[in-house]
PDB file of C-alpha atoms in Angstrom:
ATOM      1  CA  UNK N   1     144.838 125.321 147.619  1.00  0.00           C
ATOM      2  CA  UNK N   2     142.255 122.188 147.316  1.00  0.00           C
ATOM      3  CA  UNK N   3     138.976 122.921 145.391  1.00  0.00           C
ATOM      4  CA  UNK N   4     135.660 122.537 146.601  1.00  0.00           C
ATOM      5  CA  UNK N   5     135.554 118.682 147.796  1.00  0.00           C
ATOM      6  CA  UNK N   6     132.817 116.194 147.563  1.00  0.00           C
ATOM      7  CA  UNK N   7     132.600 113.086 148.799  1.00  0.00           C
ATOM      8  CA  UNK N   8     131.972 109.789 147.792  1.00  0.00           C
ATOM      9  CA  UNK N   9     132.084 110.464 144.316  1.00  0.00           C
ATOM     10  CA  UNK N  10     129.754 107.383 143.479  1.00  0.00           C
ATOM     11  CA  UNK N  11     127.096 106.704 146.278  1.00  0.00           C
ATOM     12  CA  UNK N  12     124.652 103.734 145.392  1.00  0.00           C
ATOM     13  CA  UNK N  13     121.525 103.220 148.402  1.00  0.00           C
ATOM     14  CA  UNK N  14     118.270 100.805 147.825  1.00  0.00           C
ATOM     15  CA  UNK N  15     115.063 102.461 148.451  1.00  0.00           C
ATOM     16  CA  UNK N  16     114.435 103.192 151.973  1.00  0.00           C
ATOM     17  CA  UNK N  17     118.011 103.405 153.130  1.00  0.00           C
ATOM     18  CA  UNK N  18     119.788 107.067 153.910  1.00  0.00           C
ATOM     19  CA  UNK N  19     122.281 108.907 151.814  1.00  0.00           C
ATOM     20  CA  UNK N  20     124.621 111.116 153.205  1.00  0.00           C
ATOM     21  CA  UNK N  21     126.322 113.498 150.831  1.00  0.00           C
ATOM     22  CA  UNK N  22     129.595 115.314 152.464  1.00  0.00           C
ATOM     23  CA  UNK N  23     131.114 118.611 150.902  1.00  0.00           C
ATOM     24  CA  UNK N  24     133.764 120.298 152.352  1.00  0.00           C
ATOM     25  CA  UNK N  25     134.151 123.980 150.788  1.00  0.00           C
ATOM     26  CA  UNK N  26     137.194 125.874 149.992  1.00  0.00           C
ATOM     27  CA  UNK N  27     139.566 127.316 152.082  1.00  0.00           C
ATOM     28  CA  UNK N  28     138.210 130.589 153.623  1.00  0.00           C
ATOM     29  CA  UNK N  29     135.243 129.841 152.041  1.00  0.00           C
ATOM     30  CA  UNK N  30     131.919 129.937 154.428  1.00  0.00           C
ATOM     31  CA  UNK N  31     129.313 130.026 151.952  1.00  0.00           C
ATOM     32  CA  UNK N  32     127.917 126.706 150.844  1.00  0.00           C
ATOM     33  CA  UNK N  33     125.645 126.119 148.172  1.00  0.00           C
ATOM     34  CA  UNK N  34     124.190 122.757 146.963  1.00  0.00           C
ATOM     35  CA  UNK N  35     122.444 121.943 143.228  1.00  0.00           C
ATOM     36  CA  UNK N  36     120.870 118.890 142.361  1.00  0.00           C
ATOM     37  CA  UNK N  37     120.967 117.767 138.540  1.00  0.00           C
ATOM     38  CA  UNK N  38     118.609 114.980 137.432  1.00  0.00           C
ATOM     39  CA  UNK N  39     119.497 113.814 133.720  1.00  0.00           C
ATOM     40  CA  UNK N  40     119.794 115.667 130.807  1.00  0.00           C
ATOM     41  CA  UNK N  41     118.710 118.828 132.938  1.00  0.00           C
ATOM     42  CA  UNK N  42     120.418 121.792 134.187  1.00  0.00           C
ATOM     43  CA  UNK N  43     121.261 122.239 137.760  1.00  0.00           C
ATOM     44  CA  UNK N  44     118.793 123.409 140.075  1.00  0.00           C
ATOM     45  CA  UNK N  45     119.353 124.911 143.466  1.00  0.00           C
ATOM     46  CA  UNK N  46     118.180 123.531 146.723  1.00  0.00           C
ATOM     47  CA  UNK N  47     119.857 125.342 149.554  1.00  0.00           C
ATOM     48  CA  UNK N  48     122.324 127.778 150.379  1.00  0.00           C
ATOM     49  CA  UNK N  49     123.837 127.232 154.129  1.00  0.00           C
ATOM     50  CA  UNK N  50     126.665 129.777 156.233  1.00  0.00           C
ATOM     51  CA  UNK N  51     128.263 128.015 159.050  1.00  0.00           C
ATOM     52  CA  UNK N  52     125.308 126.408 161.054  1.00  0.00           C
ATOM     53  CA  UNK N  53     122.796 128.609 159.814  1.00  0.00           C
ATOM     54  CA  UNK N  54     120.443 127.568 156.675  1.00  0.00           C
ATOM     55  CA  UNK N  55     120.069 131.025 154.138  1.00  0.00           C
ATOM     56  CA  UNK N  56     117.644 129.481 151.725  1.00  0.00           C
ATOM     57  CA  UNK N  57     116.224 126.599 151.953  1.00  0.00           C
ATOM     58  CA  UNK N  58     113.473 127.080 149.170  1.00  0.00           C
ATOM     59  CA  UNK N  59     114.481 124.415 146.747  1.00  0.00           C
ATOM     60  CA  UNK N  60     114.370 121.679 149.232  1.00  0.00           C
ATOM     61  CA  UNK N  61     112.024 119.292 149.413  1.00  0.00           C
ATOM     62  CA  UNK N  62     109.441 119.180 151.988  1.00  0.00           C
ATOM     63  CA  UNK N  63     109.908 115.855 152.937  1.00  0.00           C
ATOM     64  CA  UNK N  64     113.146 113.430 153.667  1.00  0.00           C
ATOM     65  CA  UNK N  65     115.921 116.004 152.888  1.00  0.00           C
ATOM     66  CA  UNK N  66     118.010 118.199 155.393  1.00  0.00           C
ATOM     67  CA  UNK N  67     121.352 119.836 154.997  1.00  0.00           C
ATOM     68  CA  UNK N  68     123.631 121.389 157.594  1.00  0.00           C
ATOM     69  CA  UNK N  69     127.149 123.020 157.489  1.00  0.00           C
ATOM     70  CA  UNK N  70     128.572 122.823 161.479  1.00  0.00           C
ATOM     71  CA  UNK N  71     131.023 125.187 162.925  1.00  0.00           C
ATOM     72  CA  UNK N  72     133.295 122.115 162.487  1.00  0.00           C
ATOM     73  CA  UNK N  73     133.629 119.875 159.392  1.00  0.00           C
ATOM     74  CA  UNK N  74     131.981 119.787 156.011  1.00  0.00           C
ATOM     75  CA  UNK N  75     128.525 120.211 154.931  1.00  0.00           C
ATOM     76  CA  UNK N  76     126.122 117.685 154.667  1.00  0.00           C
ATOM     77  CA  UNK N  77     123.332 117.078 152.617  1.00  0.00           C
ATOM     78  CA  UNK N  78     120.948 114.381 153.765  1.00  0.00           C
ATOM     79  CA  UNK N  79     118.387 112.248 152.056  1.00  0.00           C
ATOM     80  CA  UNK N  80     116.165 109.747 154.091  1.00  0.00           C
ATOM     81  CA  UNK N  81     114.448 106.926 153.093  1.00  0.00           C
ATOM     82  CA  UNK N  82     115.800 106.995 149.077  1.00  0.00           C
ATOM     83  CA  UNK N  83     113.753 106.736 145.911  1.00  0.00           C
ATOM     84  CA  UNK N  84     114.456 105.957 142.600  1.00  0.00           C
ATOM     85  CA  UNK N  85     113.970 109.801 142.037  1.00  0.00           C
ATOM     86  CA  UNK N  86     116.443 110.829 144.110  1.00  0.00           C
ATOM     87  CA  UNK N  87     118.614 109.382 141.530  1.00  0.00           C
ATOM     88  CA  UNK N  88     120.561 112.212 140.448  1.00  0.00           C
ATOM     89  CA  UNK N  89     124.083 114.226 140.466  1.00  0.00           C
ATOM     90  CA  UNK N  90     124.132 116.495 143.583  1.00  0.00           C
ATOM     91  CA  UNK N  91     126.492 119.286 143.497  1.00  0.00           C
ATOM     92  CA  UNK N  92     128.394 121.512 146.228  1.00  0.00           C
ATOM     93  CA  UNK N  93     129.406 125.587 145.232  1.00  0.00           C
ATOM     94  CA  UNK N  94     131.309 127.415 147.421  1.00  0.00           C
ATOM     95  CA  UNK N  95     131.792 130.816 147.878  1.00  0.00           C
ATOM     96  CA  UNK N  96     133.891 133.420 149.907  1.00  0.00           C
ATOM     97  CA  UNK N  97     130.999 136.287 151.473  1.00  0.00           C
ATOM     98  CA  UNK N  98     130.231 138.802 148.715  1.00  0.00           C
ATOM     99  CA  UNK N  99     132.585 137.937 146.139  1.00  0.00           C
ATOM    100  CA  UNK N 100     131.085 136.533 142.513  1.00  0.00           C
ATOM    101  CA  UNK N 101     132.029 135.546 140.492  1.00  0.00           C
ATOM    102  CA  UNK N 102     135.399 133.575 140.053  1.00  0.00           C
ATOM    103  CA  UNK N 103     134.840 132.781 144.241  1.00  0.00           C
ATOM    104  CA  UNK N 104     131.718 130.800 143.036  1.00  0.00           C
ATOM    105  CA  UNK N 105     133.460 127.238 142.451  1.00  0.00           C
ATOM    106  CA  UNK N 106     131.859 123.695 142.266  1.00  0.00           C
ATOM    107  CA  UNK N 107     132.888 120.652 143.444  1.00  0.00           C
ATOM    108  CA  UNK N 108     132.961 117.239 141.093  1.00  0.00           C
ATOM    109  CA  UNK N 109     129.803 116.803 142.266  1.00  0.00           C
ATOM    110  CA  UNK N 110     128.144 113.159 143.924  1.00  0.00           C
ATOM    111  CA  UNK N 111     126.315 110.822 141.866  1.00  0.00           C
ATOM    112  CA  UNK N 112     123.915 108.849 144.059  1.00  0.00           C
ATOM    113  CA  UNK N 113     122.104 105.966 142.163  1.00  0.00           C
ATOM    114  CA  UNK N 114     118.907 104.264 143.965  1.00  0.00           C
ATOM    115  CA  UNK N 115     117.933 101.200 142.743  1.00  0.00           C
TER     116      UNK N 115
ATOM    117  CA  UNK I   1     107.776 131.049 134.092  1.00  0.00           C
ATOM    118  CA  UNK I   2     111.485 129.894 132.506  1.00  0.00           C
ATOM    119  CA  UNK I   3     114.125 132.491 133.854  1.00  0.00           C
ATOM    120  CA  UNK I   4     117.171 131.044 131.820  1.00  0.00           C
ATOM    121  CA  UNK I   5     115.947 129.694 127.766  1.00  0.00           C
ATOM    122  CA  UNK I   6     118.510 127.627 126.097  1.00  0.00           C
ATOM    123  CA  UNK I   7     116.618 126.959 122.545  1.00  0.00           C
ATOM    124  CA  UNK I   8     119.253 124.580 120.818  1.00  0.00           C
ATOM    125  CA  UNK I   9     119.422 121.235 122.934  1.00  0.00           C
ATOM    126  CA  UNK I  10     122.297 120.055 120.623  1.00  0.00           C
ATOM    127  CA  UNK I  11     124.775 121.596 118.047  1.00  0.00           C
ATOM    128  CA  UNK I  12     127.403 119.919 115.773  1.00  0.00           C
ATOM    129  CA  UNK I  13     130.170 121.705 114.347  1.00  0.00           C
ATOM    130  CA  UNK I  14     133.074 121.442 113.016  1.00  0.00           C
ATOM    131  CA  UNK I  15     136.287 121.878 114.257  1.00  0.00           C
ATOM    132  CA  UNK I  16     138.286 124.795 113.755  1.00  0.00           C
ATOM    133  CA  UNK I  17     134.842 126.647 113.409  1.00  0.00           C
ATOM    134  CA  UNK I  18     133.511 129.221 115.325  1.00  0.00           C
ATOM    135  CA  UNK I  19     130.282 128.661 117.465  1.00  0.00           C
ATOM    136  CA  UNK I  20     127.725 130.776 119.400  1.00  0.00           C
ATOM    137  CA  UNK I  21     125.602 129.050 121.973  1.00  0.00           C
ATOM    138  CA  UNK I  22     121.941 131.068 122.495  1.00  0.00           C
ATOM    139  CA  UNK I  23     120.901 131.948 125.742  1.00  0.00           C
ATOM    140  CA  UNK I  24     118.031 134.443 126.358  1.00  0.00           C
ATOM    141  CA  UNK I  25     117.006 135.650 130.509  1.00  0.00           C
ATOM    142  CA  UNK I  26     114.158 136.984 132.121  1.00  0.00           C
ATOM    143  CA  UNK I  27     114.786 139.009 135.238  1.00  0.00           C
ATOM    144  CA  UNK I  28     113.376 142.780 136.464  1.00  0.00           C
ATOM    145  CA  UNK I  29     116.123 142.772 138.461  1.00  0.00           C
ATOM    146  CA  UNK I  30     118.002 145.691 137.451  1.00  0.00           C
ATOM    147  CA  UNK I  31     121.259 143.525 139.264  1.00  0.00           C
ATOM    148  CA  UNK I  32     122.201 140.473 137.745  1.00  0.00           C
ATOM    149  CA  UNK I  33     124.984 138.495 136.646  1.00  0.00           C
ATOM    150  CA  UNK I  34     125.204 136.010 133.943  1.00  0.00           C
ATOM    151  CA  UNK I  35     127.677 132.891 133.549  1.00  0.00           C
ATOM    152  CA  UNK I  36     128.489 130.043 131.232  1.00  0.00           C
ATOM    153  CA  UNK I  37     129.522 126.828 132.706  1.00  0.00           C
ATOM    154  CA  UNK I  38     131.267 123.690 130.482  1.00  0.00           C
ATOM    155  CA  UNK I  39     130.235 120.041 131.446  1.00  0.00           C
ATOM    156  CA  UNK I  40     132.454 117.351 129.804  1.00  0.00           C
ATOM    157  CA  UNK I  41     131.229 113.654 129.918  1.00  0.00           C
ATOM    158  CA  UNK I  42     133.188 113.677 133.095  1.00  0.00           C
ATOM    159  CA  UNK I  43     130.861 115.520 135.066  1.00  0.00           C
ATOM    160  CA  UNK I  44     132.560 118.635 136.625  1.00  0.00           C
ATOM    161  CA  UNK I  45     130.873 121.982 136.332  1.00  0.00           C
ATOM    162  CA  UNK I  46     133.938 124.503 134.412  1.00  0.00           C
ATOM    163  CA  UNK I  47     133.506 127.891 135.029  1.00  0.00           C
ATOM    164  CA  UNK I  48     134.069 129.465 131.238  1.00  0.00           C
ATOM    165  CA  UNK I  49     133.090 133.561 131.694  1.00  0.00           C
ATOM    166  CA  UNK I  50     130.966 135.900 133.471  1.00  0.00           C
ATOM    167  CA  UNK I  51     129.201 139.333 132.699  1.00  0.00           C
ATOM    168  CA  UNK I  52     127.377 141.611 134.976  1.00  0.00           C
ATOM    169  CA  UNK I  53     124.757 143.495 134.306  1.00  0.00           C
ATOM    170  CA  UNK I  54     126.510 147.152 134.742  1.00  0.00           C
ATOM    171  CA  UNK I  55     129.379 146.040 132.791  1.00  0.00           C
ATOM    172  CA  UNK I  56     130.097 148.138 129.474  1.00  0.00           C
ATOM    173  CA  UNK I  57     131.812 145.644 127.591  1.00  0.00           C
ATOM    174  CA  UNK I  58     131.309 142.412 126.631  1.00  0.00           C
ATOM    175  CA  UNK I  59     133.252 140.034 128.818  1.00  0.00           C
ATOM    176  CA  UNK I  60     136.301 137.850 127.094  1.00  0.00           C
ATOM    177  CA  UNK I  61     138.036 134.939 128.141  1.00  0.00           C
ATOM    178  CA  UNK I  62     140.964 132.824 125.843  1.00  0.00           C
ATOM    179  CA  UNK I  63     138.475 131.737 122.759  1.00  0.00           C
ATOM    180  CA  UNK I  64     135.406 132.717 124.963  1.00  0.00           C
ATOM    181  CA  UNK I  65     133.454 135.646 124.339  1.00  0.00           C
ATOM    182  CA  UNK I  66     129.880 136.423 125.617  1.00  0.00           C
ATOM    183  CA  UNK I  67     127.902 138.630 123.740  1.00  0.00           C
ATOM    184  CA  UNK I  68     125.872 140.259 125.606  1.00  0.00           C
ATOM    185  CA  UNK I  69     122.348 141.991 124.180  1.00  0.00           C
ATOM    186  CA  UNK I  70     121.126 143.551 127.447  1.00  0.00           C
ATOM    187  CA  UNK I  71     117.503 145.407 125.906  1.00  0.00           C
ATOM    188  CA  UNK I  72     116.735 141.901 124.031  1.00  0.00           C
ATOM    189  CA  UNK I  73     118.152 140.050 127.512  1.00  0.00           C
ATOM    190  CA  UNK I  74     120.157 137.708 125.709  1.00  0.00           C
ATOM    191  CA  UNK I  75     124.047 136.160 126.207  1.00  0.00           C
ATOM    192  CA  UNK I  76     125.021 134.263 124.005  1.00  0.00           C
ATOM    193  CA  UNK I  77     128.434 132.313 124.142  1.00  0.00           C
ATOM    194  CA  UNK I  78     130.433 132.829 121.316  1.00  0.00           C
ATOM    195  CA  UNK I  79     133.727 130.144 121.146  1.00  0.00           C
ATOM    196  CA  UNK I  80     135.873 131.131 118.611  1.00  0.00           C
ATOM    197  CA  UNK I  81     138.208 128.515 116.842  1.00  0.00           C
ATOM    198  CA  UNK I  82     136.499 124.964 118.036  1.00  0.00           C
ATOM    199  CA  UNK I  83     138.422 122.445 119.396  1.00  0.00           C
ATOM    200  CA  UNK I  84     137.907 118.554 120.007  1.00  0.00           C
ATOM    201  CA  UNK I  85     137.709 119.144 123.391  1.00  0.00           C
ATOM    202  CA  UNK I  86     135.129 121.706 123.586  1.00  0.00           C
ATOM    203  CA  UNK I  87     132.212 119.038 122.916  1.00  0.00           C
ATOM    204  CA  UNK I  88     130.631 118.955 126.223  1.00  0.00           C
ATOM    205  CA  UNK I  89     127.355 120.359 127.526  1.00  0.00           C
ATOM    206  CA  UNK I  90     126.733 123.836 128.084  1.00  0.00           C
ATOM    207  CA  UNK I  91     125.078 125.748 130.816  1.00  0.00           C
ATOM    208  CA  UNK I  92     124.062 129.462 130.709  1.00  0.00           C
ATOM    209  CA  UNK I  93     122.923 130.224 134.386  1.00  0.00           C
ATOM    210  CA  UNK I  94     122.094 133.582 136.293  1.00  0.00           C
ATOM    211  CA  UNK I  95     122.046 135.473 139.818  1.00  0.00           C
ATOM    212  CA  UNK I  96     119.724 137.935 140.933  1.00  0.00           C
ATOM    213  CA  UNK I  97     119.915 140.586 143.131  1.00  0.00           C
ATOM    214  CA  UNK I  98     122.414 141.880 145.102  1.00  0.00           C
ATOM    215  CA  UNK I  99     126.191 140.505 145.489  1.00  0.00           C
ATOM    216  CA  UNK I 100     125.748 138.817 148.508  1.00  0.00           C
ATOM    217  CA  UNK I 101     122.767 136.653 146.762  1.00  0.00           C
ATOM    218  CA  UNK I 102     124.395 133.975 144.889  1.00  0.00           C
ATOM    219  CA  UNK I 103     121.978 131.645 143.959  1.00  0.00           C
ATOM    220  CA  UNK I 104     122.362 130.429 140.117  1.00  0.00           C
ATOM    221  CA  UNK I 105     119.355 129.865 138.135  1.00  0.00           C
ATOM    222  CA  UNK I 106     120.326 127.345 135.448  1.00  0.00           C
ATOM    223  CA  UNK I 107     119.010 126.988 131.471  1.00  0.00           C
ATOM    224  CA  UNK I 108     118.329 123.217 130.137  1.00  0.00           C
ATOM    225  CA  UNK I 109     121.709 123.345 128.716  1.00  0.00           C
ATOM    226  CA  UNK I 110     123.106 122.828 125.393  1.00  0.00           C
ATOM    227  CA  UNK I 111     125.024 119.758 124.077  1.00  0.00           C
ATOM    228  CA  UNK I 112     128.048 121.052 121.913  1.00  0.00           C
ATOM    229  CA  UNK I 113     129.774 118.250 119.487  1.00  0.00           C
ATOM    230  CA  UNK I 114     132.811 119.240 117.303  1.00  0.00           C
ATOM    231  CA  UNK I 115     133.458 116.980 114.428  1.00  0.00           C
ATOM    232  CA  UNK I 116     137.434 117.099 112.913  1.00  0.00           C
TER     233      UNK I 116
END
């Protein structure tokens, strides 16, 4: 039974270009969850997504991000137009409905670099 | 205001030692759950113990214990017997609410070195 999968594990973009962050959750899993980690900081939570509807969006950013999780395929976290800010490990939770807290399992997690 | 306070950015011990990480919450929640995640150099988030807040005893896992002060709102992490490969960084996060609200609220983290 694969864990929660992220892909790439290593994303590099210069400034301006789109990121695309993919996560696909666990098996019977329909609860995605995605965390963003800058360094030496804890993870904080951006947006919590059931298949193609968006739960909680409040820790998104106003601008340049979007995430989605179709009826088909993995979730997707999006970043337009990249800063050096965005710089950061992004990481995908997964969850079966209702069930904490040993069904609450991370991925490995994306490292996106801007330079 | 900071929901999850990790006071000790880094700890060295050494091995063979017992070691208790601090974490102290803030919630009015009268539902909440609290975990402990490990983060080696690697990266990956570990999943190490979890403890509700109507549970009567203290949760326990292997060499992980969490003891858990609910009228001062603290959890601390308690590893018993240190190991090399318990230095890694250390994350005391919590949910609020009800089950089917799952968001984690993270602390700063704590760095964790064991020296043989």
């Amino acid at each position: 039974n694969a864990g929660v999968m992220q892909n790439p594990r290593h994303l590099v973009r210069r400034r301006g270009q789109e990121a695309r962050l993919r996560c696909s959750p666990m098996k019977g899993h329909s609860h995605v969850y995605w965390y963003r980690q800058l360094p030496e900081e804890g993870l904080k939570f951006m947006v919590y997504l059931q298949k193609e509807n968006i739960i909680d969006e409040s820790g998104m950013p106003k601008e340049r991000f979007s995430a989605e999780f179709p009826k088909e395929g993995p979730s997707i976290l999006r970043i337009q137009q990249v800063v050096r800010g965005d710089s950061a490990a992004y990481f995908c939770a997964s969850s079966p409905r209702n069930k904490p807290p040993d069904g609450y399992t991370f991925g490995s997690g994306t490292r996106l670099t801007v330079v | 205001a900071q929901k999850i306070t990790q006071t000790q950015p880094g700890m060295f011990v050494q091995e063979k030692e017992a070691v208790t990480l601090d974490c102290t919450y803030d919630t009015s929640d009268p539902s909440y759950g609290l975990f402990w995640y490990k983060q080696p150099s690697s990266g990956e988030m570990i999943f190490l113990i979890y403890q509700g807040s109507y549970d009567q005893q203290n949760a326990t896992e292997g060499r992980y214990s969490l003891n858990f002060q609910k009228a001062r709102k603290s959890a601390n992490l308690v590893i018993s017997a240190s190991q090399l490969g318990d230095s890694a960084m250390y994350f005391c996060a919590m949910r609020e609410g009800a089950q089917g609200a799952q968001k984690l609220v993270f602390g700063q983290g704590t760095r964790l070195t064991i020296n043989p």
